[in-house]
PDB file of C-alpha atoms in Angstrom:
ATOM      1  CA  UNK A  29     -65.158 -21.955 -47.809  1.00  0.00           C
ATOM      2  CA  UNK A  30     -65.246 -25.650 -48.273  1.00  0.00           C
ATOM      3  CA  UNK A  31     -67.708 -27.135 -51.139  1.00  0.00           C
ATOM      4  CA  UNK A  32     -67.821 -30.787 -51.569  1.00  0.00           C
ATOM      5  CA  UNK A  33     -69.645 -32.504 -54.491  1.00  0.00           C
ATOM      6  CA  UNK A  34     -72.030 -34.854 -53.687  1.00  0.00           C
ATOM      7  CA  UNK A  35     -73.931 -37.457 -56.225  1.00  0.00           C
ATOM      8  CA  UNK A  36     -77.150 -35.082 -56.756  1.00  0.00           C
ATOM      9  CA  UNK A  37     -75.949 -31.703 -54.839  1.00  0.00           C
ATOM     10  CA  UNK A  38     -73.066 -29.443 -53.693  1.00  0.00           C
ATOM     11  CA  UNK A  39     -72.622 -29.067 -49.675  1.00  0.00           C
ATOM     12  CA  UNK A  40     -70.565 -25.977 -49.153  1.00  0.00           C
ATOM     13  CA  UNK A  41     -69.186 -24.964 -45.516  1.00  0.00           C
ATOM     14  CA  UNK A  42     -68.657 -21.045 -45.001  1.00  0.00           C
ATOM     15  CA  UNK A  43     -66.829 -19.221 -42.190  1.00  0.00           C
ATOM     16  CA  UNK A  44     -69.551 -17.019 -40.340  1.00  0.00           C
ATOM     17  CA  UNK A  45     -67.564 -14.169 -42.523  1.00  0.00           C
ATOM     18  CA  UNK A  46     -67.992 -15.946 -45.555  1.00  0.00           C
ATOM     19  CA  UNK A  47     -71.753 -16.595 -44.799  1.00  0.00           C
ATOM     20  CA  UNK A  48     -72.857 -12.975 -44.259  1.00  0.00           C
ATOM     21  CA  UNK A  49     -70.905 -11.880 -47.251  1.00  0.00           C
ATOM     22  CA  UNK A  50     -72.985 -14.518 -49.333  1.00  0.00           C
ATOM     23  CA  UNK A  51     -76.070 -13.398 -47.684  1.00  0.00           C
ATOM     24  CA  UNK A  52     -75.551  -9.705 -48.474  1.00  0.00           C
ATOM     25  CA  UNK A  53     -74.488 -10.782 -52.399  1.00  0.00           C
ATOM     26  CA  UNK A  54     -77.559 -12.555 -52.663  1.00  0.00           C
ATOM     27  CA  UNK A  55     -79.424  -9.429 -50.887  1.00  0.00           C
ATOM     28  CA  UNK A  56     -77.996  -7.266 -53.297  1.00  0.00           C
ATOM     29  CA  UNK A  57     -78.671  -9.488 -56.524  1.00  0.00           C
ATOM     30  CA  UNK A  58     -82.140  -9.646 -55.399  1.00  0.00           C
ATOM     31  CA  UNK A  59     -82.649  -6.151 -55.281  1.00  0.00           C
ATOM     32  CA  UNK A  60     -81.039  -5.135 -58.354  1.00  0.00           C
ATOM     33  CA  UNK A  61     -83.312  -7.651 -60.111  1.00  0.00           C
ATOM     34  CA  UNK A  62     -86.161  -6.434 -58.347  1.00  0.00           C
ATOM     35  CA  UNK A  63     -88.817  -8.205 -59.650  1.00  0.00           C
ATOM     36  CA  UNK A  64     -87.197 -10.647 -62.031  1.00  0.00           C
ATOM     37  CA  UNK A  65     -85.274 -11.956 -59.172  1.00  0.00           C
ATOM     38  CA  UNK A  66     -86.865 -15.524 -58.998  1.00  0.00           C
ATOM     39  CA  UNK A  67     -88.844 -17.130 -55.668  1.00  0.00           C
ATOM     40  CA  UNK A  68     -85.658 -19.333 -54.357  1.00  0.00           C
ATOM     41  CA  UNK A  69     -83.527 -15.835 -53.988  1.00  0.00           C
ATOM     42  CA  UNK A  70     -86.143 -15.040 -50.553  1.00  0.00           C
ATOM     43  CA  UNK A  71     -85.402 -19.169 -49.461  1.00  0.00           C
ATOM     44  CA  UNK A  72     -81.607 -18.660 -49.953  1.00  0.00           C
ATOM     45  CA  UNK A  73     -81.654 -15.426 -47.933  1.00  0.00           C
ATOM     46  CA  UNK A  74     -83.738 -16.630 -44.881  1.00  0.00           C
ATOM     47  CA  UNK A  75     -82.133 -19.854 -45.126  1.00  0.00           C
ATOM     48  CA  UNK A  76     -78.568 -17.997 -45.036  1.00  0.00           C
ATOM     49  CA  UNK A  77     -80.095 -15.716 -42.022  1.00  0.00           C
ATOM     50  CA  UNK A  78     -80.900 -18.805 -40.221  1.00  0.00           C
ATOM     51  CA  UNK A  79     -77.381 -20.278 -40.300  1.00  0.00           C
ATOM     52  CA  UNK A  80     -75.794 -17.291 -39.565  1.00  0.00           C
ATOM     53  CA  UNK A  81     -77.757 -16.694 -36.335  1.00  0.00           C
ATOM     54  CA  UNK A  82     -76.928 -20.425 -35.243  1.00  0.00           C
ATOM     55  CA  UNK A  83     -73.288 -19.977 -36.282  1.00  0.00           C
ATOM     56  CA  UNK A  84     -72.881 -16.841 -34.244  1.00  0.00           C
ATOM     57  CA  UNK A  85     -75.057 -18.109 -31.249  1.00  0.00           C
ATOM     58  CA  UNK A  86     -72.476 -21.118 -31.436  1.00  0.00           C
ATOM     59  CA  UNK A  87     -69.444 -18.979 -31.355  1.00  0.00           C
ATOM     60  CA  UNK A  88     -71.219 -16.842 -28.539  1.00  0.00           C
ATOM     61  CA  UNK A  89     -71.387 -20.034 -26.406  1.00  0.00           C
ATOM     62  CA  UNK A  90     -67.946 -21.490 -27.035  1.00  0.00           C
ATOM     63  CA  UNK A  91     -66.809 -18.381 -25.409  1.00  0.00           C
ATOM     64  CA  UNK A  92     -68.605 -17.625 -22.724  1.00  0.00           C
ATOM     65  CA  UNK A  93     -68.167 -21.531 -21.720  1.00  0.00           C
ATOM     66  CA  UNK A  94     -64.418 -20.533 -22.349  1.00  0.00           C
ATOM     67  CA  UNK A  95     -64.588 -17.268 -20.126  1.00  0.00           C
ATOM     68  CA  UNK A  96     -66.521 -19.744 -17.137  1.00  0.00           C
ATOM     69  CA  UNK A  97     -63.749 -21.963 -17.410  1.00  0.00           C
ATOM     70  CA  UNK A  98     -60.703 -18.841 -17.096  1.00  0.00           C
ATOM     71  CA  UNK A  99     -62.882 -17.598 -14.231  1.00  0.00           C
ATOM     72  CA  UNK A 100     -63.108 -20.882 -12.451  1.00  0.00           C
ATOM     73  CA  UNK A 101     -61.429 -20.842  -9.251  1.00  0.00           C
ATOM     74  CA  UNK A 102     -57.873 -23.446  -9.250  1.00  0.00           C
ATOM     75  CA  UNK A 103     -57.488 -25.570  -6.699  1.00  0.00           C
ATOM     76  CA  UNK A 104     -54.549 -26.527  -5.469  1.00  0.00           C
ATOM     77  CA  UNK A 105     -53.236 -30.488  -5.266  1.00  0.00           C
ATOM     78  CA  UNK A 106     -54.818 -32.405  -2.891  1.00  0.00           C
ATOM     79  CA  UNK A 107     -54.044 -35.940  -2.041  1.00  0.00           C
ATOM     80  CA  UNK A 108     -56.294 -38.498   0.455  1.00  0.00           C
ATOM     81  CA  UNK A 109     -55.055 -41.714   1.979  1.00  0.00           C
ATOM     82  CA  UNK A 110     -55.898 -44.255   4.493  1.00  0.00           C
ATOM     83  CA  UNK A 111     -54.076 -44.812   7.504  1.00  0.00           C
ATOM     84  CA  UNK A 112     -55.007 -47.440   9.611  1.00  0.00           C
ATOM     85  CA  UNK A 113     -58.603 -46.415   9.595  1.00  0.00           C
ATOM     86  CA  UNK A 114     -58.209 -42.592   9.667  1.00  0.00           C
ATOM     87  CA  UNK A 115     -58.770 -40.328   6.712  1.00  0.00           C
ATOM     88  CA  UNK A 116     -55.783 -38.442   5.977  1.00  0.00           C
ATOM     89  CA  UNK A 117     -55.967 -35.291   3.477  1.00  0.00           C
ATOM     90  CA  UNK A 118     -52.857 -33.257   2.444  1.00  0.00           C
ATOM     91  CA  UNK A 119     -53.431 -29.857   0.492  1.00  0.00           C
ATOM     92  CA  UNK A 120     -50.446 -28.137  -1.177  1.00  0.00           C
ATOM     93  CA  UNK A 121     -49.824 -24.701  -0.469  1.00  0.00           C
ATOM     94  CA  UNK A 122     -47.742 -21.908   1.184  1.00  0.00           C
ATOM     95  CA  UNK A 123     -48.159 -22.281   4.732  1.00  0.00           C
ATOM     96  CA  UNK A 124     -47.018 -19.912   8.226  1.00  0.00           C
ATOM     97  CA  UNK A 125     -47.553 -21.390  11.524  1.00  0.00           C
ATOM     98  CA  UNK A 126     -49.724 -18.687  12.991  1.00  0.00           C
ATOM     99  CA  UNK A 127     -49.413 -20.155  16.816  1.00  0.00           C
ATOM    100  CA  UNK A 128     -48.305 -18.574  19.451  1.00  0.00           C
ATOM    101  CA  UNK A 129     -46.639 -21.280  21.343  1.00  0.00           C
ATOM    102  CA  UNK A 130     -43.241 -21.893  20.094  1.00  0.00           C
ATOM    103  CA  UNK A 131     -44.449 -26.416  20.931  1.00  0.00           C
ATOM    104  CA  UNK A 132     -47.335 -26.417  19.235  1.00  0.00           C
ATOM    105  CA  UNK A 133     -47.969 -25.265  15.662  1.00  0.00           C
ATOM    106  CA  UNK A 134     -50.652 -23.922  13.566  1.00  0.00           C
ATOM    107  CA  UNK A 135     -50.542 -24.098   9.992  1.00  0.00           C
ATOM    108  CA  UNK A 136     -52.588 -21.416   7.828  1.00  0.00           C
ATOM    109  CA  UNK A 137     -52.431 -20.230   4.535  1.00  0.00           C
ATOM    110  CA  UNK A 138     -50.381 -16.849   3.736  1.00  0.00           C
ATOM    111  CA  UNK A 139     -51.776 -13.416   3.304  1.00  0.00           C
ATOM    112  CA  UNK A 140     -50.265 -10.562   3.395  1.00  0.00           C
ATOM    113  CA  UNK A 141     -50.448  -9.647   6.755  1.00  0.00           C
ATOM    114  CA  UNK A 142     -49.217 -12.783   8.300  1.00  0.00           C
ATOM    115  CA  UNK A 143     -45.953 -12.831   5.424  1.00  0.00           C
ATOM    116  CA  UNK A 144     -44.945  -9.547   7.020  1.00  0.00           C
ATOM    117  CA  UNK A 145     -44.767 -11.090  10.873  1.00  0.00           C
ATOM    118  CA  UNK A 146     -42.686 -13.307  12.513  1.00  0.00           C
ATOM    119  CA  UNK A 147     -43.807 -16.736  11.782  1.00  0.00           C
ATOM    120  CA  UNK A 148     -42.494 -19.516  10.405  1.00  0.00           C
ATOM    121  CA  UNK A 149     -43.328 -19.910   6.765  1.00  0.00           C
ATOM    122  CA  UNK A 150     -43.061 -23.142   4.511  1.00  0.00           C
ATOM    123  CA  UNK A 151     -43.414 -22.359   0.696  1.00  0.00           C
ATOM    124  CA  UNK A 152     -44.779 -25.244  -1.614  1.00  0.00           C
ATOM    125  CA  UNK A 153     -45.525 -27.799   1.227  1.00  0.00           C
ATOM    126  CA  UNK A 154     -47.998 -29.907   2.211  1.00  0.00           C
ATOM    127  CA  UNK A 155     -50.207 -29.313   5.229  1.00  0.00           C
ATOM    128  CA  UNK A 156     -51.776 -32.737   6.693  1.00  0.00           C
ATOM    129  CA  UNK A 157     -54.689 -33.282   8.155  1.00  0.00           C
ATOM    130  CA  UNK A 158     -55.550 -36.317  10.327  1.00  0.00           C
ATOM    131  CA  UNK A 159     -59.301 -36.570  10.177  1.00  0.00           C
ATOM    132  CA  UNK A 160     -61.748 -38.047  12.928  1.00  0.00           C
ATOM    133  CA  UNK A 161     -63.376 -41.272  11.582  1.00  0.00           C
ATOM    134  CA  UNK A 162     -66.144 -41.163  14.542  1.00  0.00           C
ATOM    135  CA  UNK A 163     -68.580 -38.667  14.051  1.00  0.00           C
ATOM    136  CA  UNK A 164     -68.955 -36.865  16.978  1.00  0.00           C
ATOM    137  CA  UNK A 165     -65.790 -35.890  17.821  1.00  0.00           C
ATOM    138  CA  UNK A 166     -63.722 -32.792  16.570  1.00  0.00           C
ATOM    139  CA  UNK A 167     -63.185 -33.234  12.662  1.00  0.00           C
ATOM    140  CA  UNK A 168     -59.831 -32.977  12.864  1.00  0.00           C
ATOM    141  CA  UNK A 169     -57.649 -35.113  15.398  1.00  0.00           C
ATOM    142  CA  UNK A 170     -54.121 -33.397  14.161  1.00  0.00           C
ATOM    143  CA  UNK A 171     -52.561 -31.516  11.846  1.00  0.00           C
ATOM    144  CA  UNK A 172     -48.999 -30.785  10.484  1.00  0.00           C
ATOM    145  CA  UNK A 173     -47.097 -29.542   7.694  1.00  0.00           C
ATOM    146  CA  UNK A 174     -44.207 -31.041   5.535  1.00  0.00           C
ATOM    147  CA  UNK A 175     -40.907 -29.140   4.874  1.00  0.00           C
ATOM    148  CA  UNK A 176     -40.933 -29.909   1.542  1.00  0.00           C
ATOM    149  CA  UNK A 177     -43.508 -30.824  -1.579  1.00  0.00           C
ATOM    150  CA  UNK A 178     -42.227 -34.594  -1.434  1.00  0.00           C
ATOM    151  CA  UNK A 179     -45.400 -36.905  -1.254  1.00  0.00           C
ATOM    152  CA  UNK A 180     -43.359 -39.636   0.330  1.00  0.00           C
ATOM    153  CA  UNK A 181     -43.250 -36.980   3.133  1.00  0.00           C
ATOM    154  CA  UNK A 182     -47.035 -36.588   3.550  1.00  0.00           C
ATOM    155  CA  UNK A 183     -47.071 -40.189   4.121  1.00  0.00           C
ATOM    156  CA  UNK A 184     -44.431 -40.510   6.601  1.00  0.00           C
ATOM    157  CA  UNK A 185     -45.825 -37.248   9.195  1.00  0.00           C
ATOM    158  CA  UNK A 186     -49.322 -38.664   8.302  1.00  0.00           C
ATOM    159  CA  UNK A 187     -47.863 -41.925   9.967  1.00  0.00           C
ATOM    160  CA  UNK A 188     -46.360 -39.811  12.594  1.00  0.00           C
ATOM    161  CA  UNK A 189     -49.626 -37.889  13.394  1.00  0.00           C
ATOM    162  CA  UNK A 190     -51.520 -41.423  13.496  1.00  0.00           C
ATOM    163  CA  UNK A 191     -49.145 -42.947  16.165  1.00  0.00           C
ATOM    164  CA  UNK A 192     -49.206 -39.587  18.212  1.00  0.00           C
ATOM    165  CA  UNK A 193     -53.141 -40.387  18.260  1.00  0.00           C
ATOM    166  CA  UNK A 194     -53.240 -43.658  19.058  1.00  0.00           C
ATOM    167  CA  UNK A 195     -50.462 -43.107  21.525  1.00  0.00           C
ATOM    168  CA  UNK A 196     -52.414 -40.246  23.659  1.00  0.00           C
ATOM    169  CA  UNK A 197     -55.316 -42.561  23.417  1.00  0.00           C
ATOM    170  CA  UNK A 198     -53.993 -45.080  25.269  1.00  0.00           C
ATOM    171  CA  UNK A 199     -52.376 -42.933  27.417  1.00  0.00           C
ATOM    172  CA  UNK A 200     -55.769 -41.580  28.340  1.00  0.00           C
TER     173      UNK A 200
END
């Protein structure tokens, strides 16, 4: 309990504990009075009730905003860059290439079931996505994932990825 002295008035702060304590002292001084008790005792009490219903509401909220925030779902880093006009996104994760052709790779996330096969399987790296800037094309152009969790690496098989695209383009 705080109680600070102001020029005409006390202010007092009480714990939610402290409160209902007060409340039932005042409860219990009013009925042992009974009738001598005077008219401000009933003001005190519903006044008391009031702010410990608000207090406890309060509390209430403050932890079910607390248990929404432990629930929330984590995400995992992401970064976005530029590359010469194409959107590049990077997530970080552990990844297994789940192809089936030993040339050509395809990165997914690990369960359980995939851990236990034979696949490759790249802990805390980054898997790259090359994004299609027009429309109506696929939505992603290529794809890769880094050997390590080094950002300078997401840059450099972004890079890679771009000039693949570009080259098969004007190949074709």
């Amino acid at each position: 309990m705080r109680v600070q002295a102001m020029s005409s008035a006390l202010r007092a702060t009480f714990t939610l504990r402290e409160a209902r304590a007060l409340q039932r002292l005042v409860q219990a001084g009013a009925a042992a009075l009974n009738h001598l008790a005077p008219d401000q005792s009933d003001e005190i009490i519903a006044m008391l009730d009031i702010g410990i219903h608000d207090v406890a509401t309060k509390q209430a909220d403050a932890r079910a905003r607390k248990k929404v925030k432990e629930q929330r779902p984590v995400f995992p880093p992401m970064i976005n860059i530029d590359i010469d006009g194409y959107a590049i996104s990077a997530e970080l994760g552990d990844w297994v290439d789940i192809s089936t052709d030993p040339d050509y790779s395809v990165w997914g996330a690990v369960t359980p079931e995939r851990e236990a096969g034979q696949h490759e399987i790249r802990r805390n790296a980054w898997r790259v996505h090359v994004l299609n800037p027009d429309r109506y094309g696929p939505l992603h152009l290529a794809y890769g994932c880094t050997a390590a969790d080094s950002r300078d690496e997401v840059e450099e098989l972004a890079t890679k990825l771009v000039d693949g695209i570009r080259r098969e383009r004007r190949a074709a």
